[in-house]
mmCIF file of C-alpha atoms in Angstrom:
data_model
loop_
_atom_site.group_PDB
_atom_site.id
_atom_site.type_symbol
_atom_site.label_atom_id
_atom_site.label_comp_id
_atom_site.label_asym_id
_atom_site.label_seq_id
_atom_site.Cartn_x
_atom_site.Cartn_y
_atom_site.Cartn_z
ATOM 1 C CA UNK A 1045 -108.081 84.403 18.204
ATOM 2 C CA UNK A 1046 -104.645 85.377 17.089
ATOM 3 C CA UNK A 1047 -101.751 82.872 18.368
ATOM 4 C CA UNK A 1048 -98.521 84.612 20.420
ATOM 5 C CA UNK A 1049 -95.577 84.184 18.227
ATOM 6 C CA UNK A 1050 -92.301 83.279 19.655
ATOM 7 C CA UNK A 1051 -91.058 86.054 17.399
ATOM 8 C CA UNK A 1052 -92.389 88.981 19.195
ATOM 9 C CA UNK A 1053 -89.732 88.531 21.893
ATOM 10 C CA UNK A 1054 -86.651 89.656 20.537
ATOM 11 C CA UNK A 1055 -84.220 90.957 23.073
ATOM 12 C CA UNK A 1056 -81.624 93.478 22.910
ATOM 13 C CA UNK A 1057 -79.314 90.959 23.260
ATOM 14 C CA UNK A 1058 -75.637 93.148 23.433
ATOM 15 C CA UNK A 1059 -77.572 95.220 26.611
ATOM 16 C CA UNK A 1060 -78.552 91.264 27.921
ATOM 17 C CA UNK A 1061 -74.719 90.008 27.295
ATOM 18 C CA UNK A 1062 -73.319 92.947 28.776
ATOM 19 C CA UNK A 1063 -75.616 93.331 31.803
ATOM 20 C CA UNK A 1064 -74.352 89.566 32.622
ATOM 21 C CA UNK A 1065 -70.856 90.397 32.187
ATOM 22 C CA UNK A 1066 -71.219 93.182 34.589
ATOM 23 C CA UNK A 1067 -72.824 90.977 37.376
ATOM 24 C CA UNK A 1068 -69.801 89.032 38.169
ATOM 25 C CA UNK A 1069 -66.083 90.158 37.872
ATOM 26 C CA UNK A 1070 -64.050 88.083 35.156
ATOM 27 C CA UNK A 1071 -67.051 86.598 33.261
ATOM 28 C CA UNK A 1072 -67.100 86.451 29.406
ATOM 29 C CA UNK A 1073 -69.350 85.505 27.120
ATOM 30 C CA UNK A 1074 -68.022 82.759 24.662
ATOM 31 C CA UNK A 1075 -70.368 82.283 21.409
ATOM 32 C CA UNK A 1076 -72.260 85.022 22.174
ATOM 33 C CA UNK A 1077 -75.581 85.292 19.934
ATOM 34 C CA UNK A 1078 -78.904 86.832 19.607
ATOM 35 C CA UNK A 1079 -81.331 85.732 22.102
ATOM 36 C CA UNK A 1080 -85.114 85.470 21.115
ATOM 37 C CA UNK A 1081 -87.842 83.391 21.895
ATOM 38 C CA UNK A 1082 -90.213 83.761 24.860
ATOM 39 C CA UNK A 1083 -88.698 80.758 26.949
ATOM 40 C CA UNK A 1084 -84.796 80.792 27.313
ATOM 41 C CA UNK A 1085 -82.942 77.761 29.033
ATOM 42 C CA UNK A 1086 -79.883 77.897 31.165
ATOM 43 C CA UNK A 1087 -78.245 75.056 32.363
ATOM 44 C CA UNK A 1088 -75.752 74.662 35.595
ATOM 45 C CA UNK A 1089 -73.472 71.744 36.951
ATOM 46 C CA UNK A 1090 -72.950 72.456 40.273
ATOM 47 C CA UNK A 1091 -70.295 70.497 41.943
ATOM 48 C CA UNK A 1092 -70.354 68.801 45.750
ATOM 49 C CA UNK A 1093 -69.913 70.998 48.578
ATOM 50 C CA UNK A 1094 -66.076 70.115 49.478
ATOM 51 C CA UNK A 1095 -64.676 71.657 53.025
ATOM 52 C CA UNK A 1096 -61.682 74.369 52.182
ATOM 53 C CA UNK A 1097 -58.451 72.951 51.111
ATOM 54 C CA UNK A 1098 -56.782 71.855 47.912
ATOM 55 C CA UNK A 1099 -58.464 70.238 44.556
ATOM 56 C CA UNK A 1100 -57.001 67.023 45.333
ATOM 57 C CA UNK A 1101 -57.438 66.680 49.184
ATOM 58 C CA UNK A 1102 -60.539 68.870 50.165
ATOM 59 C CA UNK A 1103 -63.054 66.618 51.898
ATOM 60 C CA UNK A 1104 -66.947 66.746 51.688
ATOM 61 C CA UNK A 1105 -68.896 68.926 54.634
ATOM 62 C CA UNK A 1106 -71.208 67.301 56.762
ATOM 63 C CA UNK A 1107 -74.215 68.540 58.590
ATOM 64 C CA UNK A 1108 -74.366 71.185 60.240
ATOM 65 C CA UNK A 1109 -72.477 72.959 57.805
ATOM 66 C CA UNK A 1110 -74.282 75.177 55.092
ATOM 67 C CA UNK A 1111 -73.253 75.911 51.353
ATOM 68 C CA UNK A 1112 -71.384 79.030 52.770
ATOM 69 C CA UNK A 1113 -68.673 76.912 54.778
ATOM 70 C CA UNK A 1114 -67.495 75.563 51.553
ATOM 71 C CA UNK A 1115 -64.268 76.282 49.961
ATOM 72 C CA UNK A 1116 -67.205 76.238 46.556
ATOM 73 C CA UNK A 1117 -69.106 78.841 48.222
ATOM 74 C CA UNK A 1118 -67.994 81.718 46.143
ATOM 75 C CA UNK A 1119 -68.416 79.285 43.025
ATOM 76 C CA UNK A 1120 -72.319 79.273 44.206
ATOM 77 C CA UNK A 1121 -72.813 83.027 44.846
ATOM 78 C CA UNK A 1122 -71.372 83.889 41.518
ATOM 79 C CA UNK A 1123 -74.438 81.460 39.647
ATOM 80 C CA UNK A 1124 -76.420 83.151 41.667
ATOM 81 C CA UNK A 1125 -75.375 86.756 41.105
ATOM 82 C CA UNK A 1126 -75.476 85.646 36.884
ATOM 83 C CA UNK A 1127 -78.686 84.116 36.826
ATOM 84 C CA UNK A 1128 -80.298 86.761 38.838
ATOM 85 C CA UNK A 1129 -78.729 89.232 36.105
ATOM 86 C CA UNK A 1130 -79.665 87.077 32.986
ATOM 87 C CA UNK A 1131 -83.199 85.846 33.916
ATOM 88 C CA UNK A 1132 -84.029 89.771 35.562
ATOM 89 C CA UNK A 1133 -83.753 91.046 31.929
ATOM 90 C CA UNK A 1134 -85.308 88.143 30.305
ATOM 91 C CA UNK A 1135 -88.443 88.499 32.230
ATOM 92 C CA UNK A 1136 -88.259 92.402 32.490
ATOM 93 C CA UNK A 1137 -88.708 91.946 28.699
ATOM 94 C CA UNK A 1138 -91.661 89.342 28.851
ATOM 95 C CA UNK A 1139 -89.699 86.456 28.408
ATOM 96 C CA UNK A 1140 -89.094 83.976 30.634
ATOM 97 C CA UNK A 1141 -86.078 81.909 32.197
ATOM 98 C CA UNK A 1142 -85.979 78.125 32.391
ATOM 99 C CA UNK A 1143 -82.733 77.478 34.877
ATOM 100 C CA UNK A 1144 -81.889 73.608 34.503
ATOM 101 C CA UNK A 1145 -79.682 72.926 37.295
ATOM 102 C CA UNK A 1146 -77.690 69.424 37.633
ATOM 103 C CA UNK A 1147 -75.684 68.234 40.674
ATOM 104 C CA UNK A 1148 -72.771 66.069 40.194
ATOM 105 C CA UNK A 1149 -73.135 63.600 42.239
ATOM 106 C CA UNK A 1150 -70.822 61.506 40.258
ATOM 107 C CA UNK A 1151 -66.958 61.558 39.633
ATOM 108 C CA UNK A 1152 -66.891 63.102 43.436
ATOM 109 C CA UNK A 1153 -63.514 63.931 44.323
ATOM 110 C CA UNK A 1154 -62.337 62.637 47.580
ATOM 111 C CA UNK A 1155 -59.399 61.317 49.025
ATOM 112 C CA UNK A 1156 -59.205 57.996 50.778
ATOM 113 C CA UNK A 1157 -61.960 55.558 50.952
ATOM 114 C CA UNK A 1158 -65.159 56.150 50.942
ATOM 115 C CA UNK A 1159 -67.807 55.717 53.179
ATOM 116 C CA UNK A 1160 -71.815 55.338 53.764
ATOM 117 C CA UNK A 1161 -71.196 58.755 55.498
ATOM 118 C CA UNK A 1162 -69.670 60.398 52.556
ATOM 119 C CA UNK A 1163 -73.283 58.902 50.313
ATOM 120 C CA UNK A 1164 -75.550 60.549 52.600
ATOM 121 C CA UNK A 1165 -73.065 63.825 52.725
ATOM 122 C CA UNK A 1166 -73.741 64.138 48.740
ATOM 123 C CA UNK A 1167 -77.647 63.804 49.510
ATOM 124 C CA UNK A 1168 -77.207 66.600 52.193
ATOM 125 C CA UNK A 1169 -75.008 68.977 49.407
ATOM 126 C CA UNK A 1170 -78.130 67.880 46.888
ATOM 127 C CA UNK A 1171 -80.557 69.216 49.790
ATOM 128 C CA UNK A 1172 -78.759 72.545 50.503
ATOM 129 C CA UNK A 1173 -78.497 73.453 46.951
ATOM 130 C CA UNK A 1174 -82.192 72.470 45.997
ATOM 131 C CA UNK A 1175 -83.556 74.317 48.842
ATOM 132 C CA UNK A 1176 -81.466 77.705 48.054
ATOM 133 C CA UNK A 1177 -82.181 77.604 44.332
ATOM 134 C CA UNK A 1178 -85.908 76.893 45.453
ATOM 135 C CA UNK A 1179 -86.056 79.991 47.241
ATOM 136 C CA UNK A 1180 -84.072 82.134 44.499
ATOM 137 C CA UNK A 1181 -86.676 81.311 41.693
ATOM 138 C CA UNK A 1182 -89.870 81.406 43.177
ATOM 139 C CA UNK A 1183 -88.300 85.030 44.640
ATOM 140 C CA UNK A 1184 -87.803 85.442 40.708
ATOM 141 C CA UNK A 1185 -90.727 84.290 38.837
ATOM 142 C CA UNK A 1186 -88.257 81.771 37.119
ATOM 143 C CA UNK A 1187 -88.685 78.042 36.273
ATOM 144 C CA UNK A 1188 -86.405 75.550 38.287
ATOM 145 C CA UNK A 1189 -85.716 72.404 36.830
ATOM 146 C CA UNK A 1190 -83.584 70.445 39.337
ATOM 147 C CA UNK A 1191 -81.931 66.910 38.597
ATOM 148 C CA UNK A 1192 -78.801 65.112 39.451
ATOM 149 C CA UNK A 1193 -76.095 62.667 37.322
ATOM 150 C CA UNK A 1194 -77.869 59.762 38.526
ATOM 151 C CA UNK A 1195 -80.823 60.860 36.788
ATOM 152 C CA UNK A 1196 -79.125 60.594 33.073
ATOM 153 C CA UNK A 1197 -77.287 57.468 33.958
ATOM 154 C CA UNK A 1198 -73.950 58.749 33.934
ATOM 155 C CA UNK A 1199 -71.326 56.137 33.637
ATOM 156 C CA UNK A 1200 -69.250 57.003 35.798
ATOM 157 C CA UNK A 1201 -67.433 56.528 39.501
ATOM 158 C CA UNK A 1202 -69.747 57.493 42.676
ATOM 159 C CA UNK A 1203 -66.140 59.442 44.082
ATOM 160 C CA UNK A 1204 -62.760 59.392 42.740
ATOM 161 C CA UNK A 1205 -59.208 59.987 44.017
ATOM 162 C CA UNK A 1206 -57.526 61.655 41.657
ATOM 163 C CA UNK A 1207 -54.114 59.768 42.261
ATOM 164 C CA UNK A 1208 -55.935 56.546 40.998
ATOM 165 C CA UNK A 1209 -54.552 54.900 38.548
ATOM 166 C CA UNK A 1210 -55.630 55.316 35.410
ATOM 167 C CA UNK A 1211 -57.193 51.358 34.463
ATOM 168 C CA UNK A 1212 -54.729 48.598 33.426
ATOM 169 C CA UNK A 1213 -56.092 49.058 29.876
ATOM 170 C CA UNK A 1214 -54.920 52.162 29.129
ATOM 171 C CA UNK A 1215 -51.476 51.684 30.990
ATOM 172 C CA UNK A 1216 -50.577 49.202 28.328
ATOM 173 C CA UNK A 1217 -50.344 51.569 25.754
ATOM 174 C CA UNK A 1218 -48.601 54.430 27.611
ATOM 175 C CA UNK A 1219 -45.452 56.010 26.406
ATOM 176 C CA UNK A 1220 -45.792 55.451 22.388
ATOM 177 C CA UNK A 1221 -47.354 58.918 22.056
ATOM 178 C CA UNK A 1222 -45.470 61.648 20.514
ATOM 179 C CA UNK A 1223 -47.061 64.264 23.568
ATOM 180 C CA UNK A 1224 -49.086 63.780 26.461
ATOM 181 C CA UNK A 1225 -51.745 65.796 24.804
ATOM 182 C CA UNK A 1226 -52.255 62.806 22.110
ATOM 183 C CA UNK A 1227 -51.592 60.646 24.675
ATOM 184 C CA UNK A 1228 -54.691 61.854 26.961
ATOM 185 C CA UNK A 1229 -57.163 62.600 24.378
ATOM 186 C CA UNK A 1230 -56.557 58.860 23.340
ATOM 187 C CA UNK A 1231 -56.481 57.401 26.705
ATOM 188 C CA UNK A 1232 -60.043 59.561 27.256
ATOM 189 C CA UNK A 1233 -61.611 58.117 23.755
ATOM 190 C CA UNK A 1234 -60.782 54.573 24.980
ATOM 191 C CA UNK A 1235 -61.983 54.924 28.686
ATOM 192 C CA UNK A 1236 -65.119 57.004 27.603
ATOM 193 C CA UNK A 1237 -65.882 55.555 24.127
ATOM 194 C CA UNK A 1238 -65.531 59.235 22.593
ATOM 195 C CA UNK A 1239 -63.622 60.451 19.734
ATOM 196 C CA UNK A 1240 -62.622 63.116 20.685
ATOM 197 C CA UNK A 1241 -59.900 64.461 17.329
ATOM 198 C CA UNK A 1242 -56.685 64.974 18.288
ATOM 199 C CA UNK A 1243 -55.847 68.660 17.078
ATOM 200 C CA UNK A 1244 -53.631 71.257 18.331
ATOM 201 C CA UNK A 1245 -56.924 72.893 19.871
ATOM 202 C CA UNK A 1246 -58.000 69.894 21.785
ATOM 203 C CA UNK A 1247 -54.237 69.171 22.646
ATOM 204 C CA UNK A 1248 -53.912 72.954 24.264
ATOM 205 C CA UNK A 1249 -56.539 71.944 26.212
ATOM 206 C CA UNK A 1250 -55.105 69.653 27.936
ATOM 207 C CA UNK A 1251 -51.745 70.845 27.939
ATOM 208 C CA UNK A 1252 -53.165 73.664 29.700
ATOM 209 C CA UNK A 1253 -54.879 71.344 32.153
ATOM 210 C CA UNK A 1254 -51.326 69.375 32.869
ATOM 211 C CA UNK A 1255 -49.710 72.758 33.955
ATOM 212 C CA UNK A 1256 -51.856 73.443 36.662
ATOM 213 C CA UNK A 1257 -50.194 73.560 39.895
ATOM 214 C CA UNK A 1258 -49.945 69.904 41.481
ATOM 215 C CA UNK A 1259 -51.323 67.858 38.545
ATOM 216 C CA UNK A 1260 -49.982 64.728 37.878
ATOM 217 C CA UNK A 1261 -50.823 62.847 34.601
ATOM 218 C CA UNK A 1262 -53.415 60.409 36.078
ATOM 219 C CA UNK A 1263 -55.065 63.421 38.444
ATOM 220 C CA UNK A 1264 -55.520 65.608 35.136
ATOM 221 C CA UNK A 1265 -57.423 62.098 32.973
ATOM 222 C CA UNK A 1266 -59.584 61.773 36.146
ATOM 223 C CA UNK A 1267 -60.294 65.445 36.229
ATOM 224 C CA UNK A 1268 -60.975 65.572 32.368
ATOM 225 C CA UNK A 1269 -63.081 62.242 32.400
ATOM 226 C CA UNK A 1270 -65.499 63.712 35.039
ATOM 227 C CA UNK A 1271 -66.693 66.273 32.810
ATOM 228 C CA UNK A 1272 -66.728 64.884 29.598
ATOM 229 C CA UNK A 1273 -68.963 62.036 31.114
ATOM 230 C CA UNK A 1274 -71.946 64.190 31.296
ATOM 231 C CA UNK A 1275 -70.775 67.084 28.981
ATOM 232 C CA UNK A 1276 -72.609 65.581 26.231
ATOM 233 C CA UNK A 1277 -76.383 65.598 27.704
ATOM 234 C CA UNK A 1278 -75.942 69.861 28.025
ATOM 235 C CA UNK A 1279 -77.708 70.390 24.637
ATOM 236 C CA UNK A 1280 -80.333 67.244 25.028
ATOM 237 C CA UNK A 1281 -81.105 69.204 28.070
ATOM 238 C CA UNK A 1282 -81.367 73.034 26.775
ATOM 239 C CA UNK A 1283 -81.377 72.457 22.804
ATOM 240 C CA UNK A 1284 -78.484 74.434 20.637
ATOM 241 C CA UNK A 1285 -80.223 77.594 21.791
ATOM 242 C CA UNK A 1286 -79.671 77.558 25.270
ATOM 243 C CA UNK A 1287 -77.426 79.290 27.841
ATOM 244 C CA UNK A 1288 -74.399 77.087 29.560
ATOM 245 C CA UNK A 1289 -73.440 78.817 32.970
ATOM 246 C CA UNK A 1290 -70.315 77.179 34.245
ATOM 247 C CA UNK A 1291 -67.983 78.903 37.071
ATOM 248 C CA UNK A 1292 -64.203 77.648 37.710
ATOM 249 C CA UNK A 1293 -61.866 78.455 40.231
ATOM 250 C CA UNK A 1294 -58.995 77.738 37.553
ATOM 251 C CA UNK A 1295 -59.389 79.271 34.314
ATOM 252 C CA UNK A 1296 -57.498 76.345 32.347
ATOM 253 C CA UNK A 1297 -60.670 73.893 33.481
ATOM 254 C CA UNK A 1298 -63.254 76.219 31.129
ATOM 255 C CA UNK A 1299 -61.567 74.725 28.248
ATOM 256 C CA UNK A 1300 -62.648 71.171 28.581
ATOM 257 C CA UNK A 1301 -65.941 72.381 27.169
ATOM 258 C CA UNK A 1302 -64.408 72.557 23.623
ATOM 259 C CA UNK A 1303 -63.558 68.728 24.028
ATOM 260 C CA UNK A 1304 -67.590 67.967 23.414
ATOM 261 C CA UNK A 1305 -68.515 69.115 19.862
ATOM 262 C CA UNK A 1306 -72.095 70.070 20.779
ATOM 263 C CA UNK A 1307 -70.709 72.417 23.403
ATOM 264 C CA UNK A 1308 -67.812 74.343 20.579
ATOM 265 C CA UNK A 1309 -70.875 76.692 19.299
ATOM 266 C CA UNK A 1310 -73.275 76.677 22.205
ATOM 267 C CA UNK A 1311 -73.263 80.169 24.180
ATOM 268 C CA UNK A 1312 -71.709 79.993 27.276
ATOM 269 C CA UNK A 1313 -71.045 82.042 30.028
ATOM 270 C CA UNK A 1314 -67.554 81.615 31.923
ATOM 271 C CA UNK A 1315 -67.029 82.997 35.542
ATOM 272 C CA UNK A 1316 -63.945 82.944 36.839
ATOM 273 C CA UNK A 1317 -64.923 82.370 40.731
#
């Protein structure tokens, strides 16, 4: 009996890279490489279901509101348009698509105080997305593999206002950087634990992040810290050969991704939605 090699699926990987760049409008490819290998993993953070309204102030929606009443609605259609693209050719080919999918239900954004109803709201979002990416993959012949934050121990806030601020230990040494770019990346390495290097890439980044419209100093390190909390566990989860699917609203967030070394070569696919 002769054993299947994992060599014998080699796809045409510029018609795969393509075909997902055509499924979406504004999507790019970053790190784009060769995919072979009969099992291909794809990972997904998808963020709460906040009502309409801006990043800062945008509540969460309740029951009996679906994924489509969300001002992160669009967000969800375009995974779903890219992983319908990327996983049809895989498995056209013989291969087939593992889709890890992880909802943040940590570093919540929400203004105010928070309440019990608020908790159960973030069960209800994990629900609605479960049961809709249930549906999509069985339709598919693909592999779900559903989890949340809470399942990696993320250390990290339940919900945050992003005018917090930032933690008495970090205010101390405020104000003896030459930028706010060193400044941040610092603040983030002490608050995190990271070390993160302070270049001129990594400063861009957050430059970049500090010009959007409406964001103050503190709201930008509490935006930043949310990702880079869990940013890290992408490759335990999909190895250095896997597929990062990550859709943003603003185009300056993508960059945070280059702020976790394991993520700088990993392939990901960026859709502007």
């Amino acid at each position: 009996m002769s054993c299947e090699k994992t060599s014998d699926y080699n796809f045409d990987s510029e018609k795969l890279w393509s075909t997902v760049r055509s499924s979406w409008p504004e999507t790019i490819v970053v790190n784009q490489k060769n995919i072979s290998g009969k099992n291909v993993n794809i990972c997904i953070v998808l963020c709460p279901l906040y009502t309409p309204g801006s990043l800062d102030a945008a509540g969460l929606i309740k029951p009996p509101l679906k994924i489509e009443n969300s001002r992160v609605a669009n967000k969800f259609q375009a995974y779903i348009r890219t992983l319908d693209a990327f996983s049809g050719y895989i498995n056209q080919y013989g291969g087939q698509s593992n889709i890890f999918t992880i909802f943040a239900n940590k570093g919540v954004l929400f203004p105010g105080v928070p309440t019990e109803e608020e908790s159960k709201a973030l069960d209800y979002h994990s629900g609605l997305y479960h049961e809709a990416l249930n549906k999509f993959t069985k339709e598919r012949h693909v592999n779900l593999h559903w989890s949340t934050y809470s399942d990696y121990n993320i250390d990290f806030p339940e919900f945050l206002n992003l005018k917090k601020s930032l933690p008495d230990s970090l205010l101390k040494v405020t104000g003896i950087f030459p930028n706010h770019g060193t400044q941040m990346i610092s603040n983030l390495n002490d608050y995190l634990g990271k070390n993160i290097e302070i270049t001129k890439k990594n400063k861009h980044v957050i430059e970049r992040v500090l010009s959007m419209n409406g964001m103050s100093y503190n709201s930008a390190f509490w935006l930043i810290a949310g990702y880079l909390a869990f940013d890290s566990n992408i490759v335990n989860i999909i190895g250095n050969n896997g597929v990062y699917v990550v859709a943003e609203r603003f185009e300056s967030l993508f960059g945070i991704a280059r702020l976790t070394e394991s993520l700088k070569n990993l392939t990901r696919i960026q859709i502007k939605a």
